[in-house]
Coordinates of C-alpha atoms and ligand atoms in Angstrom, one line a residue:
M1 CA 96.3 125.7 -70.9
Q2 CA 99.7 126.6 -72.1
Y3 CA 103.0 125.6 -70.8
Y4 CA 106.2 127.7 -70.8
S5 CA 109.7 126.4 -70.9
L6 CA 111.7 126.8 -67.7
N7 CA 114.7 128.3 -69.7
N8 CA 112.4 131.0 -71.5
P9 CA 109.2 132.0 -70.0
N10 CA 108.2 133.6 -73.5
H11 CA 108.3 130.1 -75.3
K12 CA 104.9 128.8 -74.8
V13 CA 103.1 125.7 -76.0
S14 CA 99.7 123.9 -75.8
F15 CA 99.4 120.8 -73.6
Q16 CA 99.5 118.5 -76.7
E17 CA 102.9 120.0 -78.0
A18 CA 104.2 119.7 -74.6
V19 CA 103.4 116.1 -74.3
I20 CA 104.6 115.4 -77.9
Q21 CA 107.9 117.3 -77.5
G22 CA 108.6 116.1 -73.9
L23 CA 111.4 118.9 -73.5
A24 CA 111.1 122.5 -75.0
P25 CA 113.5 123.1 -77.9
D26 CA 115.5 125.2 -75.7
R27 CA 115.9 122.1 -73.4
G28 CA 113.8 123.5 -70.7
L29 CA 111.3 121.6 -68.8
Y30 CA 107.8 122.5 -69.4
F31 CA 105.6 124.2 -66.5
P32 CA 101.9 125.1 -66.6
E33 CA 101.3 128.8 -67.1
S34 CA 98.6 128.8 -64.2
I35 CA 97.6 126.4 -61.5
T36 CA 93.8 126.4 -60.8
V37 CA 92.7 126.1 -57.1
L38 CA 89.9 123.6 -56.5
P39 CA 86.9 124.8 -54.4
N40 CA 86.8 124.4 -50.7
D41 CA 83.8 122.1 -51.3
F42 CA 85.7 119.4 -53.1
F43 CA 88.1 119.0 -50.5
N44 CA 85.5 119.1 -47.7
Q45 CA 83.4 116.5 -49.9
I46 CA 86.2 114.2 -51.0
E47 CA 85.1 111.1 -49.5
N48 CA 82.1 111.4 -51.7
Y49 CA 84.3 111.1 -55.0
S50 CA 85.6 108.3 -56.6
N51 CA 89.3 107.9 -57.3
Q52 CA 88.5 108.6 -61.0
E53 CA 86.4 111.7 -60.3
I54 CA 89.1 113.0 -58.1
A55 CA 91.8 112.5 -60.9
F56 CA 89.2 114.0 -63.5
N57 CA 88.7 117.2 -61.4
C58 CA 92.6 117.5 -60.7
I59 CA 93.9 117.0 -64.4
Q60 CA 91.3 118.7 -66.3
P61 CA 92.2 122.3 -65.8
F62 CA 95.8 121.1 -66.8
V63 CA 94.7 119.6 -70.1
G64 CA 92.0 122.3 -70.9
D65 CA 89.8 121.7 -74.0
E66 CA 92.7 119.8 -76.1
I67 CA 90.8 116.3 -74.9
P68 CA 87.4 116.2 -75.1
T69 CA 85.8 115.2 -71.5
E70 CA 84.6 112.0 -72.5
V71 CA 87.8 111.0 -73.9
L72 CA 89.7 112.3 -70.9
K73 CA 87.3 110.3 -68.7
Q74 CA 88.0 107.1 -70.5
I75 CA 91.8 107.9 -70.4
I76 CA 91.6 108.1 -66.7
A77 CA 89.4 105.0 -66.3
E78 CA 92.0 102.9 -68.3
T79 CA 94.8 104.6 -66.3
L80 CA 93.6 104.1 -62.7
C81 CA 92.3 100.4 -63.2
F82 CA 93.8 99.4 -59.8
D83 CA 93.6 100.5 -56.0
F84 CA 95.7 102.8 -54.0
P85 CA 95.3 101.4 -50.2
V86 CA 96.3 103.3 -47.1
V87 CA 97.7 100.9 -44.6
A88 CA 98.8 101.6 -41.0
V89 CA 102.4 100.9 -40.3
D90 CA 103.0 102.5 -36.8
E91 CA 101.4 104.9 -34.6
N92 CA 100.4 107.9 -36.7
I93 CA 102.4 106.4 -39.8
Y94 CA 100.8 105.3 -42.8
S95 CA 101.8 103.6 -46.1
L96 CA 100.1 104.7 -49.3
E97 CA 100.6 101.7 -51.6
L98 CA 101.3 102.7 -55.0
F99 CA 102.3 99.3 -56.4
H100 CA 99.1 97.7 -57.3
G101 CA 99.2 98.3 -61.0
P102 CA 100.3 96.2 -63.7
T103 CA 104.0 96.6 -63.2
M104 CA 103.8 97.1 -59.6
A105 CA 105.5 100.3 -59.5
F106 CA 103.8 103.7 -59.0
K107 CA 104.9 104.9 -62.5
D108 CA 102.2 102.7 -63.9
V109 CA 99.9 105.7 -63.7
G110 CA 101.9 108.2 -65.3
A111 CA 102.9 105.8 -68.1
R112 CA 99.5 104.6 -68.8
F113 CA 98.2 108.4 -68.6
M114 CA 100.9 109.7 -70.9
S115 CA 100.5 106.8 -73.7
R116 CA 96.9 107.2 -73.9
C117 CA 97.1 111.2 -74.3
L118 CA 99.9 110.5 -77.1
A119 CA 97.4 107.9 -78.9
Y120 CA 94.8 110.5 -79.1
F121 CA 96.9 113.3 -80.3
N122 CA 98.3 110.9 -83.0
R123 CA 94.6 109.4 -83.7
D124 CA 94.6 110.7 -87.2
K125 CA 98.1 111.1 -88.3
N126 CA 100.5 108.9 -90.1
Q127 CA 103.5 109.9 -87.9
T128 CA 105.2 107.7 -85.4
N129 CA 106.6 109.2 -82.4
T130 CA 109.6 107.5 -80.8
V131 CA 109.5 107.7 -77.0
L132 CA 113.2 107.6 -75.3
V133 CA 113.2 106.7 -72.0
A134 CA 116.4 106.0 -69.5
T135 CA 115.6 103.9 -66.7
S136 CA 117.2 103.2 -63.2
G137 CA 114.8 100.4 -62.7
D138 CA 111.1 100.9 -62.4
T139 CA 110.4 103.6 -65.1
G140 CA 111.3 101.0 -68.0
G141 CA 109.0 98.4 -67.0
A142 CA 106.1 100.7 -66.3
V143 CA 106.5 102.7 -69.7
A144 CA 107.1 99.1 -71.6
S145 CA 103.6 98.1 -70.0
G146 CA 102.0 101.4 -70.4
F147 CA 102.7 101.9 -74.2
L148 CA 102.6 98.2 -75.2
G149 CA 100.6 98.1 -78.5
V150 CA 99.9 101.7 -78.5
K151 CA 99.4 102.8 -82.2
G152 CA 101.9 105.5 -83.6
V153 CA 104.5 105.0 -80.7
D154 CA 107.7 103.2 -80.6
V155 CA 109.4 102.9 -77.4
V156 CA 112.9 102.7 -77.0
I157 CA 114.2 101.8 -73.3
L158 CA 117.9 102.4 -72.2
Y159 CA 118.9 100.5 -69.0
P160 CA 122.3 100.2 -67.2
S161 CA 123.6 96.6 -67.8
G162 CA 123.6 94.5 -64.5
K163 CA 122.3 97.4 -62.4
V164 CA 118.6 96.6 -62.5
S165 CA 117.0 93.7 -60.6
D166 CA 116.1 90.3 -62.4
I167 CA 112.3 91.1 -62.3
Q168 CA 112.8 94.8 -63.4
E169 CA 115.0 93.6 -66.5
R170 CA 112.4 91.1 -67.5
Q171 CA 109.6 93.5 -67.4
L172 CA 111.2 95.8 -69.8
T173 CA 112.9 93.3 -72.1
T174 CA 110.2 90.5 -72.6
L175 CA 107.5 92.4 -74.3
G176 CA 108.3 92.8 -77.9
Q177 CA 105.9 94.5 -80.4
N178 CA 106.7 98.4 -80.3
I179 CA 109.0 98.0 -77.4
T180 CA 112.7 97.8 -77.8
A181 CA 115.1 97.5 -74.6
L182 CA 118.8 98.8 -75.1
E183 CA 121.2 97.4 -72.5
I184 CA 123.7 99.9 -72.1
D185 CA 127.4 99.2 -70.8
G186 CA 127.3 102.1 -68.1
V187 CA 125.3 103.4 -65.2
F188 CA 121.9 105.5 -65.2
D189 CA 123.6 108.7 -65.7
D190 CA 125.2 107.3 -69.1
C191 CA 121.6 106.0 -70.1
Q192 CA 120.4 109.6 -69.3
D193 CA 123.1 111.3 -71.1
M194 CA 122.7 109.5 -74.2
V195 CA 118.8 110.4 -74.3
K196 CA 119.7 114.0 -73.8
K197 CA 122.3 113.9 -76.5
A198 CA 119.8 112.3 -79.0
F199 CA 117.3 115.1 -78.3
L200 CA 120.1 117.6 -79.3
D201 CA 121.0 115.8 -82.3
E202 CA 119.7 117.2 -85.5
D203 CA 120.4 114.1 -87.5
L204 CA 117.7 112.6 -85.5
T205 CA 115.0 115.4 -85.6
Y206 CA 112.7 113.7 -88.2
K207 CA 112.4 110.9 -85.8
N208 CA 110.1 112.8 -83.7
L209 CA 111.8 112.0 -80.4
T210 CA 110.0 112.5 -77.0
S211 CA 110.5 111.4 -73.5
A212 CA 108.7 109.5 -71.1
N213 CA 110.5 110.3 -68.1
S214 CA 109.0 112.6 -65.6
I215 CA 110.1 115.6 -67.4
N216 CA 107.3 114.9 -69.6
I217 CA 104.1 116.6 -68.3
A218 CA 101.9 113.9 -69.1
R219 CA 103.8 111.3 -67.0
W220 CA 104.5 113.8 -64.3
L221 CA 101.1 115.6 -63.6
P222 CA 99.1 112.6 -63.0
Q223 CA 101.3 111.6 -60.0
M224 CA 99.4 114.3 -58.1
F225 CA 96.4 112.1 -57.7
Y226 CA 98.3 109.9 -55.3
F227 CA 98.2 112.7 -52.6
F228 CA 94.5 113.2 -52.8
Y229 CA 93.9 109.4 -52.3
A230 CA 95.9 109.6 -48.9
Y231 CA 94.1 112.6 -48.1
K232 CA 90.7 110.8 -48.7
A233 CA 91.8 108.4 -46.6
L234 CA 93.3 110.1 -43.8
K235 CA 91.3 113.2 -43.5
K236 CA 89.2 112.0 -40.8
L237 CA 92.0 111.7 -38.2
N238 CA 91.8 115.5 -38.4
K239 CA 95.5 116.3 -38.0
P240 CA 98.1 118.0 -40.0
L241 CA 99.4 115.7 -42.7
I242 CA 103.0 115.2 -43.6
T243 CA 104.3 113.2 -46.5
S244 CA 107.5 111.4 -47.1
C245 CA 108.5 110.7 -50.8
P246 CA 111.3 108.3 -51.6
S247 CA 112.9 110.6 -54.2
G248 CA 115.1 110.3 -57.3
N249 CA 114.1 112.4 -60.1
F250 CA 112.0 114.4 -57.7
G251 CA 108.9 114.1 -60.2
N252 CA 106.6 112.5 -57.2
I253 CA 107.3 115.0 -54.8
C254 CA 107.0 117.9 -57.1
A255 CA 103.4 116.4 -58.3
G256 CA 102.5 116.5 -54.5
I257 CA 103.5 120.2 -54.3
I258 CA 101.2 120.8 -57.2
A259 CA 98.7 119.2 -55.4
K260 CA 99.1 121.5 -52.5
K261 CA 99.0 124.6 -54.7
I262 CA 95.8 123.4 -56.2
G263 CA 94.3 123.3 -52.4
L264 CA 95.2 119.9 -50.8
P265 CA 95.9 120.8 -47.1
L266 CA 99.2 118.9 -46.8
S267 CA 101.1 120.4 -43.8
H268 CA 104.8 119.4 -44.9
F269 CA 107.0 117.7 -47.5
V270 CA 109.7 115.3 -46.8
A271 CA 112.0 114.2 -49.8
S272 CA 113.9 111.1 -48.4
T273 CA 116.9 110.0 -50.6
N274 CA 119.4 107.4 -50.5
A275 CA 123.0 108.2 -50.6
N276 CA 122.5 110.4 -53.5
D277 CA 122.0 113.5 -51.6
T278 CA 122.0 116.3 -53.9
V279 CA 119.1 117.8 -52.6
P280 CA 119.5 117.5 -48.9
Q281 CA 123.0 119.2 -49.4
F282 CA 121.2 122.1 -51.2
L283 CA 119.0 122.5 -48.4
A284 CA 121.8 122.4 -45.7
T285 CA 124.0 124.8 -47.8
G286 CA 122.0 126.6 -50.2
K287 CA 124.1 125.6 -52.7
Y288 CA 123.1 123.2 -55.7
T289 CA 125.6 120.8 -56.7
A290 CA 124.9 118.0 -59.3
K291 CA 127.0 114.9 -58.5
P292 CA 127.6 111.4 -60.3
S293 CA 125.1 109.0 -59.2
V294 CA 126.0 106.3 -56.5
A295 CA 124.7 102.9 -56.6
T296 CA 122.4 101.7 -53.8
I297 CA 119.8 99.0 -52.8
S298 CA 117.2 101.6 -53.5
N299 CA 118.3 101.8 -57.1
A300 CA 115.5 103.6 -58.7
M301 CA 116.5 106.5 -56.9
D302 CA 120.0 106.4 -57.8
V303 CA 120.2 110.2 -59.4
G304 CA 122.7 112.4 -58.8
N305 CA 121.0 115.5 -60.7
P306 CA 117.3 115.3 -60.1
S307 CA 115.6 116.5 -63.2
N308 CA 112.4 117.8 -61.5
F309 CA 114.3 120.0 -59.0
V310 CA 114.0 123.2 -61.3
R311 CA 110.2 122.7 -61.2
I312 CA 110.1 122.7 -57.5
Q313 CA 112.3 125.8 -57.4
E314 CA 109.8 127.4 -59.8
L315 CA 106.9 126.6 -57.5
Y316 CA 108.6 128.4 -54.8
N317 CA 110.0 131.3 -56.9
N318 CA 113.4 130.3 -55.9
D319 CA 112.7 131.4 -52.4
L320 CA 114.8 129.2 -50.4
N321 CA 113.2 130.3 -47.2
A322 CA 109.6 129.7 -48.3
F323 CA 110.6 126.4 -49.6
Q324 CA 112.2 125.4 -46.3
K325 CA 109.0 126.2 -44.6
D326 CA 107.2 123.3 -46.6
F327 CA 110.0 121.2 -47.2
S328 CA 112.8 118.9 -45.7
S329 CA 115.1 116.3 -47.4
Y330 CA 117.2 113.7 -45.7
S331 CA 119.6 111.1 -47.0
F332 CA 120.2 107.6 -45.6
T333 CA 122.5 105.0 -46.0
D334 CA 121.9 101.6 -47.2
D335 CA 122.6 100.2 -43.6
E336 CA 119.9 102.6 -42.3
T337 CA 117.6 101.4 -44.9
L338 CA 118.1 97.8 -44.0
E339 CA 117.6 98.4 -40.3
A340 CA 114.5 100.3 -41.0
M341 CA 113.2 97.4 -42.9
K342 CA 113.9 95.1 -40.2
L343 CA 112.4 97.4 -37.6
I344 CA 109.2 97.9 -39.6
H345 CA 108.5 94.2 -40.1
K346 CA 109.5 93.4 -36.4
T347 CA 107.2 96.1 -35.0
S348 CA 104.0 95.9 -37.3
G349 CA 104.8 92.8 -39.8
Y350 CA 104.7 95.4 -42.7
V351 CA 107.1 94.6 -45.1
A352 CA 108.6 97.4 -46.8
E353 CA 110.9 97.2 -49.7
P354 CA 114.3 99.5 -49.7
H355 CA 112.5 102.8 -51.4
G356 CA 109.6 102.6 -48.8
A357 CA 112.1 102.0 -46.0
V358 CA 113.9 105.2 -47.1
G359 CA 110.6 107.0 -47.1
Y360 CA 109.9 105.9 -43.7
L361 CA 113.0 107.0 -42.2
G362 CA 112.4 110.4 -43.5
L363 CA 108.9 110.5 -42.2
V364 CA 109.7 109.3 -38.8
K365 CA 112.9 111.9 -38.6
E366 CA 110.5 114.9 -39.6
M367 CA 107.8 113.7 -37.4
E368 CA 109.9 114.1 -34.3
K369 CA 109.4 118.0 -35.1
H370 CA 105.8 117.7 -35.2
Q371 CA 104.3 115.6 -32.6
D372 CA 100.6 116.2 -33.2
S373 CA 100.9 115.2 -37.0
V374 CA 99.9 112.1 -38.8
G375 CA 102.4 110.9 -41.7
F376 CA 102.1 108.8 -44.7
L377 CA 104.9 107.4 -46.9
L378 CA 104.7 106.5 -50.5
E379 CA 105.6 102.9 -50.7
T380 CA 106.5 103.1 -54.6
A381 CA 107.1 99.4 -55.7
H382 CA 106.1 96.0 -54.4
P383 CA 108.7 94.2 -52.2
I384 CA 108.7 91.4 -55.0
K385 CA 110.5 93.8 -57.1
F386 CA 113.5 94.0 -54.9
L387 CA 113.3 90.3 -53.4
D388 CA 116.9 90.0 -53.6
V389 CA 117.2 92.4 -50.7
V390 CA 113.9 92.1 -49.1
E391 CA 113.9 88.2 -48.8
P392 CA 117.4 87.8 -46.9
V393 CA 117.1 90.7 -44.7
L394 CA 113.7 89.9 -43.3
G395 CA 114.2 86.2 -43.5
I396 CA 111.0 85.4 -45.3
Q397 CA 109.9 84.3 -48.6
L398 CA 107.6 86.3 -50.7
A399 CA 104.4 85.2 -52.5
V400 CA 104.9 86.0 -56.3
P401 CA 101.9 88.2 -57.4
T402 CA 100.3 87.3 -60.8
Q403 CA 101.6 90.5 -62.6
I404 CA 105.2 89.4 -61.9
E405 CA 104.6 85.6 -62.6
S406 CA 103.6 86.4 -66.0
V407 CA 107.0 87.8 -67.1
L408 CA 109.0 85.3 -65.2
N409 CA 109.3 82.5 -67.8
K410 CA 109.5 85.0 -70.8
E411 CA 112.8 85.3 -72.6
K412 CA 114.8 88.5 -72.3
V413 CA 115.6 90.1 -75.6
S414 CA 118.0 93.4 -75.5
I415 CA 120.3 95.0 -77.6
K416 CA 123.9 95.9 -76.2
I417 CA 124.9 99.5 -76.7
A418 CA 128.4 100.7 -75.7
N419 CA 128.2 104.5 -76.6
Y420 CA 126.3 107.3 -78.0
S421 CA 127.4 106.5 -81.8
E422 CA 126.0 102.9 -81.3
F423 CA 122.9 104.1 -80.0
K424 CA 122.3 106.7 -83.0
K425 CA 123.0 104.2 -85.4
F426 CA 120.6 101.9 -83.9
L427 CA 118.1 104.9 -83.9
L428 CA 118.8 105.8 -87.6
Q429 CA 117.9 102.2 -88.8
Ligands
PLP501 C1 110.9 106.2 -59.7 C2 111.1 105.7 -58.4 C3 111.3 106.5 -57.3 C4 111.6 107.8 -57.3 O1 110.6 108.8 -58.1 P1 110.9 110.4 -58.6 O2 109.6 110.7 -58.9 O3 112.0 110.0 -59.7 O4 111.5 111.0 -57.3 C5 111.0 106.0 -55.9 N1 110.9 104.6 -56.0 C6 110.6 103.7 -56.9 C7 110.3 102.4 -56.8 C8 110.8 104.2 -58.1 O5 110.6 103.4 -59.2

C-alpha cells in the first residue's frame, strides 16, 4: 500500500517509509492511496470474529505485503492484550471503554502497534530512530509504555510543565531505559511547535526523527478497531449507531471515519470538544481558524489546531455539505462537563472522567435529532487518571488499579527545557 502526502499527491511512499518518517518531507500528513471495503459477510458475521481477527482484517490492507502475515498477527496480539467493554450508561447510551490497557488511556493501542511495526522495520538495521512526541497528557504515558525497551528506538517526550496530572506525569517520567521526558516551560502548543521545528531542522536530519503523535499512520490507523468492537457489541439492537468521540487532535474520530469507509455501518459522528472549539466553529461558519489552545479539565483535548483535521477533509473531498451529513461537532465548557459527570453518576452510578463526560454531552445533544438511534461514546481514559477532578466533584474515592499503583512510588526524572535552542542542544548531545 502506498501513502501520499496531503501536501502533494504525487509524493508517495510505502507503509514502512510512512511509519519511519512520520510526516512527509514536505510536512504533509500521509494518507492511504486507497481504502479497501471489506465484504458484507464480515459485518454480518462480526460476532464470530475475535477482536484480534477483526483487527487483522481491518489493518492488513493498509499494511499490504510489507509485514508478513504471521508477524502482523503477532504484533496485533501484543497490541490488543486487554478488553474493550461496552457498558450501558443511560437509555440507548453506551460507553465503549478504551482504558483497560497498560497506561489506562486509549492511546495504548496505537502506541503499542506503532512501536512493534518500527521494531520490525529496524530488525536488521544498526540504526536508531528517535521518536519525538509532544503530549498534553495521555500520549506521553502510552508512548513511553508502548516503546519501553524496543530495540533501535529512542523516545523523547515533551510535556508542558505543571499542566499534566500527577499520574500522567509519573507515567511518562519514571520508566527510564530508552525513554527521556523533557519538561517544557510552556503549554502543549509550545511542545508541539518545538517538535515541528525539530523535524524541519537540517542539523537534526541524521537523528532519523519520527513522530509518535497521531500524525503517524501506525499510531492513527489501529484506532479504527474500537468502532468495530462497539458495533460487534451493539449490532443486536438493530438501530442506527451514532458515535461521539471526545476530540483533541481528531485522530480517533478520523479513524472512525475510515472504519465507516471500510464498510462499518455507523450512521453519524459527533466530535465533542471542550472550550477548544476550532472545529465546531468551522462547522458553524465554514471557516477554519486555528487558535491558541485553552487549558481545561479535559486536558488531553486542549488542542487549538487539530492535526488530523486535514485527513478528515480529505476523506470528504473537502465537501462541507457531504461532511455535515455525517458529522457534527459541539463544544462544552468545564462547568457543563462537571455537571454531566454528576448527572451520569447520579442516574446510573457510572463514573465518567472529564473527556468521557464531554463525549456524553455531545452524544446526548446529537441524539435529540435522531430519536430512534443508539449511541456510544468513547471513554478514552480511566477516571483514576483525572482523580483530582473526579473525586471532589462526585464525592467518591476511587480504587487505584494495579497499572497505576506500579508507577506511584517511582521517582520522577525529567529534564527542564525553556526554549527550542535548549531542546536542540539536548537532541544533538
Ligand atoms: C488524546 C486523548 C483524547 C483526544 O483524542 P484525539 O484522537 O487527539 O482526538 C481524548 N481523551 C483522552 C483521554 C486522550 O488522551
